[in-house]
mmCIF file of C-alpha atoms in Angstrom:
data_model
loop_
_atom_site.group_PDB
_atom_site.id
_atom_site.type_symbol
_atom_site.label_atom_id
_atom_site.label_comp_id
_atom_site.label_asym_id
_atom_site.label_seq_id
_atom_site.Cartn_x
_atom_site.Cartn_y
_atom_site.Cartn_z
ATOM 1 C CA PRO A 13 20.401 -8.194 -0.052
ATOM 2 C CA PRO A 14 20.143 -6.555 -3.616
ATOM 3 C CA PRO A 15 18.822 -8.791 -5.964
ATOM 4 C CA PRO A 16 21.440 -10.626 -8.559
ATOM 5 C CA LEU A 17 20.011 -9.236 -11.924
ATOM 6 C CA LYS A 18 21.691 -10.000 -15.186
ATOM 7 C CA PRO A 19 23.533 -6.616 -16.568
ATOM 8 C CA GLN A 20 21.068 -5.994 -18.709
ATOM 9 C CA TYR A 21 18.327 -5.856 -16.029
ATOM 10 C CA LEU A 22 20.647 -4.419 -13.009
ATOM 11 C CA LYS A 23 20.501 -0.916 -14.838
ATOM 12 C CA PRO A 24 17.045 -0.257 -15.541
ATOM 13 C CA TRP A 25 16.471 -1.278 -11.818
ATOM 14 C CA GLN A 26 18.741 0.837 -10.368
ATOM 15 C CA ALA A 27 17.333 3.597 -12.588
ATOM 16 C CA LYS A 28 13.778 2.791 -11.433
ATOM 17 C CA THR A 29 14.917 2.372 -7.936
ATOM 18 C CA GLN A 30 16.239 5.880 -7.697
ATOM 19 C CA ALA A 31 13.487 7.724 -9.275
ATOM 20 C CA ALA A 32 11.673 5.623 -6.677
ATOM 21 C CA ARG A 33 13.958 7.108 -3.902
ATOM 22 C CA GLU A 34 14.328 10.983 -5.681
ATOM 23 C CA ALA A 35 10.387 11.316 -5.968
ATOM 24 C CA SER A 36 9.713 9.951 -2.247
ATOM 25 C CA ALA A 37 12.036 12.764 -0.842
ATOM 26 C CA LYS A 38 10.315 15.432 -2.441
ATOM 27 C CA GLY A 39 7.278 14.182 -1.212
ATOM 28 C CA GLN A 40 5.905 13.240 -4.820
ATOM 29 C CA PRO A 41 6.229 9.008 -4.274
ATOM 30 C CA ILE A 42 5.546 7.534 -7.409
ATOM 31 C CA ALA A 43 2.277 5.276 -7.996
ATOM 32 C CA GLU A 44 2.973 1.830 -6.607
ATOM 33 C CA ARG A 45 0.749 -1.076 -7.580
ATOM 34 C CA VAL A 46 -0.989 -0.745 -3.994
ATOM 35 C CA VAL A 47 -2.010 2.497 -4.563
ATOM 36 C CA LEU A 48 -4.248 0.561 -7.910
ATOM 37 C CA CYS A 49 -5.563 -1.791 -5.120
ATOM 38 C CA LEU A 50 -4.267 -4.674 -6.838
ATOM 39 C CA PRO A 51 -2.696 -7.498 -4.319
ATOM 40 C CA ASP A 52 1.127 -7.786 -3.706
ATOM 41 C CA GLY A 53 1.478 -11.828 -4.881
ATOM 42 C CA MET A 54 4.241 -13.495 -4.744
ATOM 43 C CA PRO A 55 6.377 -13.044 -2.820
ATOM 44 C CA GLY A 56 5.653 -9.443 -1.417
ATOM 45 C CA MET A 57 2.481 -10.789 0.104
ATOM 46 C CA MET A 58 4.917 -12.559 2.254
ATOM 47 C CA ALA A 59 6.659 -9.550 3.305
ATOM 48 C CA GLY A 60 3.666 -7.298 4.424
ATOM 49 C CA PRO A 61 4.146 -5.332 7.592
ATOM 50 C CA PHE A 62 0.453 -6.847 8.196
ATOM 51 C CA PRO A 63 -0.999 -9.932 9.873
ATOM 52 C CA MET A 64 -1.210 -12.944 8.562
ATOM 53 C CA GLU A 65 -2.673 -15.991 9.328
ATOM 54 C CA ILE A 66 -1.784 -19.593 8.443
ATOM 55 C CA LEU A 67 -3.641 -22.544 8.375
ATOM 56 C CA GLN A 68 -3.428 -25.847 7.914
ATOM 57 C CA SER A 69 -6.139 -28.909 6.513
ATOM 58 C CA LYS A 70 -6.291 -31.946 5.125
ATOM 59 C CA GLY A 71 -4.049 -31.564 2.012
ATOM 60 C CA GLN A 72 -3.379 -27.811 2.462
ATOM 61 C CA VAL A 73 -2.173 -24.621 4.204
ATOM 62 C CA THR A 74 -3.872 -21.776 3.835
ATOM 63 C CA ILE A 75 -2.014 -18.173 4.267
ATOM 64 C CA ILE A 76 -4.309 -15.302 4.257
ATOM 65 C CA GLN A 77 -2.764 -11.925 4.738
ATOM 66 C CA GLU A 78 -5.158 -9.128 6.079
ATOM 67 C CA ALA A 79 -3.541 -6.810 3.149
ATOM 68 C CA TYR A 80 -6.206 -6.390 0.566
ATOM 69 C CA THR A 81 -8.076 -10.096 2.327
ATOM 70 C CA GLN A 82 -4.781 -11.717 0.034
ATOM 71 C CA VAL A 83 -5.310 -16.260 0.220
ATOM 72 C CA ARG A 84 -2.644 -18.222 -1.064
ATOM 73 C CA ARG A 85 -2.844 -21.656 -1.306
ATOM 74 C CA VAL A 86 -0.245 -24.276 -0.739
ATOM 75 C CA LEU A 87 -1.479 -27.261 -1.589
ATOM 76 C CA LEU A 88 0.206 -30.393 0.224
ATOM 77 C CA ASP A 89 1.764 -33.562 -1.187
ATOM 78 C CA ARG A 90 1.302 -33.178 -4.983
ATOM 79 C CA PRO A 91 3.296 -33.131 -7.822
ATOM 80 C CA GLN A 92 3.915 -29.528 -9.042
ATOM 81 C CA LYS A 93 2.570 -28.872 -12.639
ATOM 82 C CA ALA A 94 4.733 -27.826 -15.294
ATOM 83 C CA VAL A 95 4.863 -23.942 -15.788
ATOM 84 C CA ASP A 96 3.114 -23.879 -19.175
ATOM 85 C CA ASP A 97 0.537 -25.954 -17.683
ATOM 86 C CA VAL A 98 -0.444 -23.121 -15.078
ATOM 87 C CA GLU A 99 -2.646 -20.232 -15.572
ATOM 88 C CA PRO A 100 -0.282 -17.541 -14.794
ATOM 89 C CA GLY A 101 -1.959 -15.805 -11.051
ATOM 90 C CA PHE A 102 -0.908 -13.261 -8.437
ATOM 91 C CA TYR A 103 -0.103 -15.796 -6.900
ATOM 92 C CA GLY A 104 1.735 -18.480 -8.819
ATOM 93 C CA HIS A 105 1.049 -22.525 -8.231
ATOM 94 C CA SER A 106 2.088 -23.519 -4.917
ATOM 95 C CA VAL A 107 2.741 -26.500 -3.445
ATOM 96 C CA GLY A 108 4.372 -28.164 -0.610
ATOM 97 C CA ARG A 109 5.840 -30.778 1.509
ATOM 98 C CA TRP A 110 6.872 -31.402 5.234
ATOM 99 C CA GLU A 111 10.350 -32.228 5.559
ATOM 100 C CA GLY A 112 10.472 -32.661 8.882
ATOM 101 C CA SER A 113 8.892 -29.594 11.130
ATOM 102 C CA THR A 114 9.994 -27.247 7.601
ATOM 103 C CA LEU A 115 7.691 -26.754 5.134
ATOM 104 C CA VAL A 116 9.174 -27.037 1.878
ATOM 105 C CA VAL A 117 6.940 -25.008 -1.210
ATOM 106 C CA ASP A 118 7.603 -24.789 -4.508
ATOM 107 C CA THR A 119 5.720 -21.860 -6.402
ATOM 108 C CA VAL A 120 5.756 -21.359 -10.136
ATOM 109 C CA GLY A 121 3.035 -19.336 -12.549
ATOM 110 C CA VAL A 122 3.103 -15.633 -10.873
ATOM 111 C CA ARG A 123 1.772 -13.333 -13.544
ATOM 112 C CA GLU A 124 5.006 -11.283 -15.110
ATOM 113 C CA ASN A 125 3.132 -8.230 -13.860
ATOM 114 C CA VAL A 126 3.650 -8.870 -10.233
ATOM 115 C CA THR A 127 6.830 -8.053 -9.180
ATOM 116 C CA TYR A 128 9.191 -7.609 -5.213
ATOM 117 C CA GLN A 129 10.623 -4.297 -5.287
ATOM 118 C CA ASN A 130 10.190 -4.075 -8.604
ATOM 119 C CA VAL A 131 12.801 -6.921 -10.370
ATOM 120 C CA PRO A 132 11.436 -8.187 -13.214
ATOM 121 C CA HIS A 133 10.993 -11.738 -13.921
ATOM 122 C CA THR A 134 9.609 -14.471 -16.590
ATOM 123 C CA GLY A 135 7.041 -16.646 -16.803
ATOM 124 C CA GLN A 136 9.822 -19.136 -15.923
ATOM 125 C CA MET A 137 10.388 -17.580 -12.278
ATOM 126 C CA ARG A 138 10.492 -20.336 -9.429
ATOM 127 C CA ILE A 139 10.247 -19.627 -6.066
ATOM 128 C CA ARG A 140 10.917 -22.042 -3.146
ATOM 129 C CA GLU A 141 10.257 -21.783 0.383
ATOM 130 C CA ARG A 142 11.038 -23.400 3.539
ATOM 131 C CA ILE A 143 8.852 -21.984 6.749
ATOM 132 C CA SER A 144 10.054 -23.394 9.781
ATOM 133 C CA LEU A 145 9.707 -22.275 13.514
ATOM 134 C CA GLY A 146 12.844 -21.111 14.709
ATOM 135 C CA ALA A 147 14.076 -19.948 18.318
ATOM 136 C CA ASN A 148 12.206 -18.203 20.782
ATOM 137 C CA GLY A 149 8.653 -18.810 18.261
ATOM 138 C CA ILE A 150 10.242 -17.043 15.435
ATOM 139 C CA LEU A 151 8.488 -17.998 11.953
ATOM 140 C CA ARG A 152 11.096 -18.023 9.408
ATOM 141 C CA ASP A 153 10.280 -17.924 5.710
ATOM 142 C CA GLU A 154 13.416 -18.690 3.579
ATOM 143 C CA ILE A 155 12.741 -17.613 -0.091
ATOM 144 C CA THR A 156 15.017 -18.423 -3.240
ATOM 145 C CA ILE A 157 13.687 -17.019 -6.521
ATOM 146 C CA GLU A 158 15.044 -18.861 -9.592
ATOM 147 C CA ASP A 159 14.913 -17.123 -13.215
ATOM 148 C CA PRO A 160 18.294 -18.302 -15.165
ATOM 149 C CA ALA A 161 17.038 -15.347 -17.944
ATOM 150 C CA ILE A 162 17.361 -12.630 -15.241
ATOM 151 C CA PHE A 163 19.089 -13.108 -11.879
ATOM 152 C CA GLU A 164 23.228 -14.428 -12.443
ATOM 153 C CA LYS A 165 22.234 -16.788 -9.573
ATOM 154 C CA PRO A 166 19.388 -17.174 -6.941
ATOM 155 C CA TRP A 167 18.106 -15.090 -5.054
ATOM 156 C CA THR A 168 17.662 -15.628 -1.493
ATOM 157 C CA PHE A 169 16.175 -13.957 1.556
ATOM 158 C CA THR A 170 14.559 -14.720 4.752
ATOM 159 C CA PHE A 171 11.107 -12.844 6.114
ATOM 160 C CA ALA A 172 10.597 -13.257 10.119
ATOM 161 C CA TYR A 173 7.593 -13.519 11.545
ATOM 162 C CA ARG A 174 6.220 -13.172 15.401
ATOM 163 C CA ARG A 175 3.123 -14.309 16.864
ATOM 164 C CA ILE A 176 0.286 -11.909 18.297
ATOM 165 C CA PRO A 177 -1.682 -13.395 20.532
ATOM 166 C CA ASP A 178 -5.336 -13.039 20.926
ATOM 167 C CA SER A 179 -4.985 -11.146 17.030
ATOM 168 C CA GLN A 180 -7.569 -11.299 14.920
ATOM 169 C CA LEU A 181 -7.543 -10.489 11.185
ATOM 170 C CA LEU A 182 -9.313 -6.701 10.095
ATOM 171 C CA GLU A 183 -11.671 -6.869 6.572
ATOM 172 C CA TYR A 184 -8.768 -5.047 4.528
ATOM 173 C CA ILE A 185 -10.736 -3.409 1.435
ATOM 174 C CA CYS A 186 -8.890 -1.465 -0.952
ATOM 175 C CA GLU A 187 -11.914 0.855 -2.642
ATOM 176 C CA ASP A 188 -10.164 4.444 -2.421
ATOM 177 C CA ASN A 189 -6.540 4.604 -3.293
ATOM 178 C CA ARG A 190 -7.685 4.330 -7.182
ATOM 179 C CA GLU A 191 -8.544 8.190 -7.338
ATOM 180 C CA PHE A 192 -5.391 9.110 -6.144
ATOM 181 C CA ALA A 193 -3.414 7.262 -8.012
#
């Protein structure tokens, strides 16, 4: 669904989205963050079309995205830090806990220049996820983004993943794109 942006953010977002569509239609796409070899960050890394690997060890779930060799750590059974106590990063500070077979994750501290679908956010943004294995072995990640300064209401969407048997992550180093930005 489109982001439930407040009016003062909706118009600029719509204009930017339209400009990107028009540029792509002309065969001259606008350089995105990926062209600059910057990682997607959160929540974009969870949307990536590249394979992911999810590992659980004592006290942590580690999510590795093939694209840009992104690594996200979800610390288990720990209290979330106050937003002001988190050094902003591409992936923020994620803590999680198991509710039965669902991993519930709370993320704060995503850098303000890390956007998903060009949607702005403030340093107070909070991302909540419910990750669970559903029917037919499909892993679902229901993501809710909250930022009362930017959104009229929380923005919820779901990503679905399927297992790729005998798959192995490949090295993905972005070293050439900067020349073309």
